Tab-separated table of C-alpha atoms in Angstrom:
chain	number	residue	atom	x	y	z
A	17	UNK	CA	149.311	153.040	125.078
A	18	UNK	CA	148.874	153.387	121.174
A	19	UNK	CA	151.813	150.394	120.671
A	20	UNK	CA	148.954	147.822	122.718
A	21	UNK	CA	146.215	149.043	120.998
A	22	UNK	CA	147.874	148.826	118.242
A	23	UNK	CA	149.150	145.573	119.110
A	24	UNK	CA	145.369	144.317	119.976
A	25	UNK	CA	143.772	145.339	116.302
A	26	UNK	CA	146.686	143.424	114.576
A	27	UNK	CA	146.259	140.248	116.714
A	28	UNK	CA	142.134	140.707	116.367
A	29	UNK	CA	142.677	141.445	112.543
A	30	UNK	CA	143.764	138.106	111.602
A	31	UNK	CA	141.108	136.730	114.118
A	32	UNK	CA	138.482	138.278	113.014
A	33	UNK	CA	139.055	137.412	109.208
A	34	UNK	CA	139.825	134.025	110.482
A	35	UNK	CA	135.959	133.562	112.073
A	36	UNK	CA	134.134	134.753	108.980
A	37	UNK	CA	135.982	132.568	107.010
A	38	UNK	CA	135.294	130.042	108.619
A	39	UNK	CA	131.628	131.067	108.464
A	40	UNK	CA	131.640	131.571	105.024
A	41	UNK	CA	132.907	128.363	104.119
A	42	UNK	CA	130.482	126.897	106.876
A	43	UNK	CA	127.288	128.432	105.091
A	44	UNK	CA	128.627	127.066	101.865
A	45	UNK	CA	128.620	123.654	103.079
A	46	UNK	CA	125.239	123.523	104.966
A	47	UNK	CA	123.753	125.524	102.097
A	48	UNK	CA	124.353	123.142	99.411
A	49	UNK	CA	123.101	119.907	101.364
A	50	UNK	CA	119.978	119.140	100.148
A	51	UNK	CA	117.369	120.002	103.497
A	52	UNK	CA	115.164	116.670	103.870
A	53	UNK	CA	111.553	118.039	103.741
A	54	UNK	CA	110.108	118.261	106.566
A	55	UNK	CA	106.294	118.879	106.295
A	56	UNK	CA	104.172	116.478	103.292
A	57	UNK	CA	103.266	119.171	101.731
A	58	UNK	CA	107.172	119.733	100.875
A	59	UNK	CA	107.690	115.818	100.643
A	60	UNK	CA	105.124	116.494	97.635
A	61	UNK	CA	106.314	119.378	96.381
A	62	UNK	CA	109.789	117.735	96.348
A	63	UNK	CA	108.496	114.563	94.834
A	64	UNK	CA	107.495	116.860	91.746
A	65	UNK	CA	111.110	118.163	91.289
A	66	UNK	CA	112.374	115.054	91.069
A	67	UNK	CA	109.945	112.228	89.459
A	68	UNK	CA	110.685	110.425	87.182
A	69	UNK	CA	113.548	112.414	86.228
A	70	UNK	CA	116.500	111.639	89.465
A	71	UNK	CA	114.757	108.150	90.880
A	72	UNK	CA	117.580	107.967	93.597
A	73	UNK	CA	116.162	111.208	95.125
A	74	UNK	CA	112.289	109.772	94.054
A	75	UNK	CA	113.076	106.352	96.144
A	76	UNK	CA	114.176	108.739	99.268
A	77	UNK	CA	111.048	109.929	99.490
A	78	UNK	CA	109.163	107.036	99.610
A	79	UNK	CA	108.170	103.932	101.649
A	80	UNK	CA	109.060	100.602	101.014
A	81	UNK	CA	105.492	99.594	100.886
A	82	UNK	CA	105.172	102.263	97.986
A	83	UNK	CA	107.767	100.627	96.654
A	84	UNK	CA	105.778	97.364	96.675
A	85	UNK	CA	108.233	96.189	99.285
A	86	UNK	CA	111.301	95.812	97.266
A	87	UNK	CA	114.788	97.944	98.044
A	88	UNK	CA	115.354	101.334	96.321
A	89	UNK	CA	117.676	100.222	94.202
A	90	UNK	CA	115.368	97.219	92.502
A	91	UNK	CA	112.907	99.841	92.496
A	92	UNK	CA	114.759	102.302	90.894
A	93	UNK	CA	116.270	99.242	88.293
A	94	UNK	CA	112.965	98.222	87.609
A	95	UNK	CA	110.658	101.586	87.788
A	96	UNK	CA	113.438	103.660	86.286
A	97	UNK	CA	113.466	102.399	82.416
A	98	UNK	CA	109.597	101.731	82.576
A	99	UNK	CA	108.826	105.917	82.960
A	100	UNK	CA	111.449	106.417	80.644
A	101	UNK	CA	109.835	104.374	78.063
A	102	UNK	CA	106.182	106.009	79.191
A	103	UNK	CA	108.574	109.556	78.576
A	104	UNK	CA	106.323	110.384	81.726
A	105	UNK	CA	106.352	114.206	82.532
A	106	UNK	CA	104.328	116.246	84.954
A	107	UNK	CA	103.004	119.153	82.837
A	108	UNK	CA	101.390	120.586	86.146
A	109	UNK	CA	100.986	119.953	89.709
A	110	UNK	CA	99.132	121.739	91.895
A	111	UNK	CA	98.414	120.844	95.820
A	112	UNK	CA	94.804	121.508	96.090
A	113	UNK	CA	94.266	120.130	99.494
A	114	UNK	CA	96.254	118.694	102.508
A	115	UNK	CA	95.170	117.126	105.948
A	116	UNK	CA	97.353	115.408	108.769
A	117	UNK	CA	95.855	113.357	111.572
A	118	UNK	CA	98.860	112.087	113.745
A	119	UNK	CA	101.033	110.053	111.696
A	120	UNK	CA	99.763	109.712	108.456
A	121	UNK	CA	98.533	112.767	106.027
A	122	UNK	CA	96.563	113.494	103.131
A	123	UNK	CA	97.557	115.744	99.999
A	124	UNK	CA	95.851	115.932	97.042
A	125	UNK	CA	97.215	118.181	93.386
A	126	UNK	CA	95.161	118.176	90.993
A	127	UNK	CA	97.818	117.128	87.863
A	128	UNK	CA	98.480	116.889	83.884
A	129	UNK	CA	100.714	114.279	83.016
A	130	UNK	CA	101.722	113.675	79.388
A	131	UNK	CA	102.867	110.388	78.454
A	132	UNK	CA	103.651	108.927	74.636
A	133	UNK	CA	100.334	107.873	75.156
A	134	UNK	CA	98.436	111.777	74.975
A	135	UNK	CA	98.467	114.355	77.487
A	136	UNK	CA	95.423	113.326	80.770
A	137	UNK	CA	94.234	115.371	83.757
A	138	UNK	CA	93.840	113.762	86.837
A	139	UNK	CA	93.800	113.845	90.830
A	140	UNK	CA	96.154	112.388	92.544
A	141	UNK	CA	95.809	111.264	96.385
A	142	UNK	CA	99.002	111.377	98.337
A	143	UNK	CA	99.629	109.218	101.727
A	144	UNK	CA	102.254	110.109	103.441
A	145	UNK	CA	103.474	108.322	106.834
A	146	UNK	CA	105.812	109.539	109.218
A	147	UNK	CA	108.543	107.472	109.977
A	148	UNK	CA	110.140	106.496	113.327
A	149	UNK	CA	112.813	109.417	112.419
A	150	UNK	CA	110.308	111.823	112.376
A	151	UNK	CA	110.865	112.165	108.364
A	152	UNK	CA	107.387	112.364	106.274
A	153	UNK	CA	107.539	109.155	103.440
A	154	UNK	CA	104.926	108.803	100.481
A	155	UNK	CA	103.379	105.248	101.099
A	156	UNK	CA	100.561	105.443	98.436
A	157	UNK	CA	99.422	107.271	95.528
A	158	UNK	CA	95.829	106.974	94.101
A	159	UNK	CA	95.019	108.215	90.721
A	160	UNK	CA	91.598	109.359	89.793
A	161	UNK	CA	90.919	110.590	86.087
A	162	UNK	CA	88.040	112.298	84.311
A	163	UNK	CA	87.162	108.893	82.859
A	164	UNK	CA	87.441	107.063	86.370
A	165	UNK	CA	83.802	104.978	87.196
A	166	UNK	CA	82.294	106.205	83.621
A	167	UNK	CA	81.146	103.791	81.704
A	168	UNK	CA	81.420	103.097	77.926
């Protein structure tokens, strides 16, 4: 009886070692593909890590209508070099507010952005759409400053 059992934990051994490799190396390779967001709030957050800094990722998470109807790759040709001129950087971000009605939701950070131009709080307004995949998509960004409607 001891030469089956013995038999059995030599076969299930190798089996055994076999499955949680395969596991590991599973988790490995689901764990370092990027996860597609999939609330705004995380399409935002995302949009943050990777604006203006990795465009390619930037243009994923957008609309064509955000990008003023052109492809990613004119946008990111054409948007690209213009925020690297700006030297554009998000100092802070921080969603203040979110809302989602159906389709399309709100979020709104309040922001510091510095720029070669000086450093400028502001508000920022955040559309997001939902596309026929189900994935959220910034269509529209509205900037309000300290300075917006004041007059001279």
């Amino acid at each position: 009886k001891s030469k089956g059992k013995g038999r059995w934990v030599v076969w299930w051994g190798p089996g055994i070692c076999l499955a949680i490799a395969m596991w590991i190396v599973g988790v490995g390779i689901a764990g370092s593909q990027e996860p597609s967001p999939s609330t705004p709030r995380q399409v935002v957050e995302q949009w943050f890590e990777v604006y203006p800094g990795n465009m390619e990722l930037a243009a994923e998470l957008t609309t064509t209508a955000f990008r003023e109807g052109v492809s990613k790759e004119a946008w990111i040709a054409t948007r690209g070099p213009y925020l690297q001129d700006l030297q554009l950087k998000y100092v802070r971000a921080k969603i203040a507010h979110e809302k989602t009605v159906g389709e399309e939701a709100h979020v709104i950070v309040h922001a510091h952005i510095v720029t070669m131009m000086g450093d400028q709080p502001q508000d920022e307004l955040y559309v997001l759409l939902k596309n026929p995949e189900g994935r959220w998509a910034i269509d529209q960004v509205e900037v309000y400053t300290d300075t917006f409607n004041t007059g001279p």
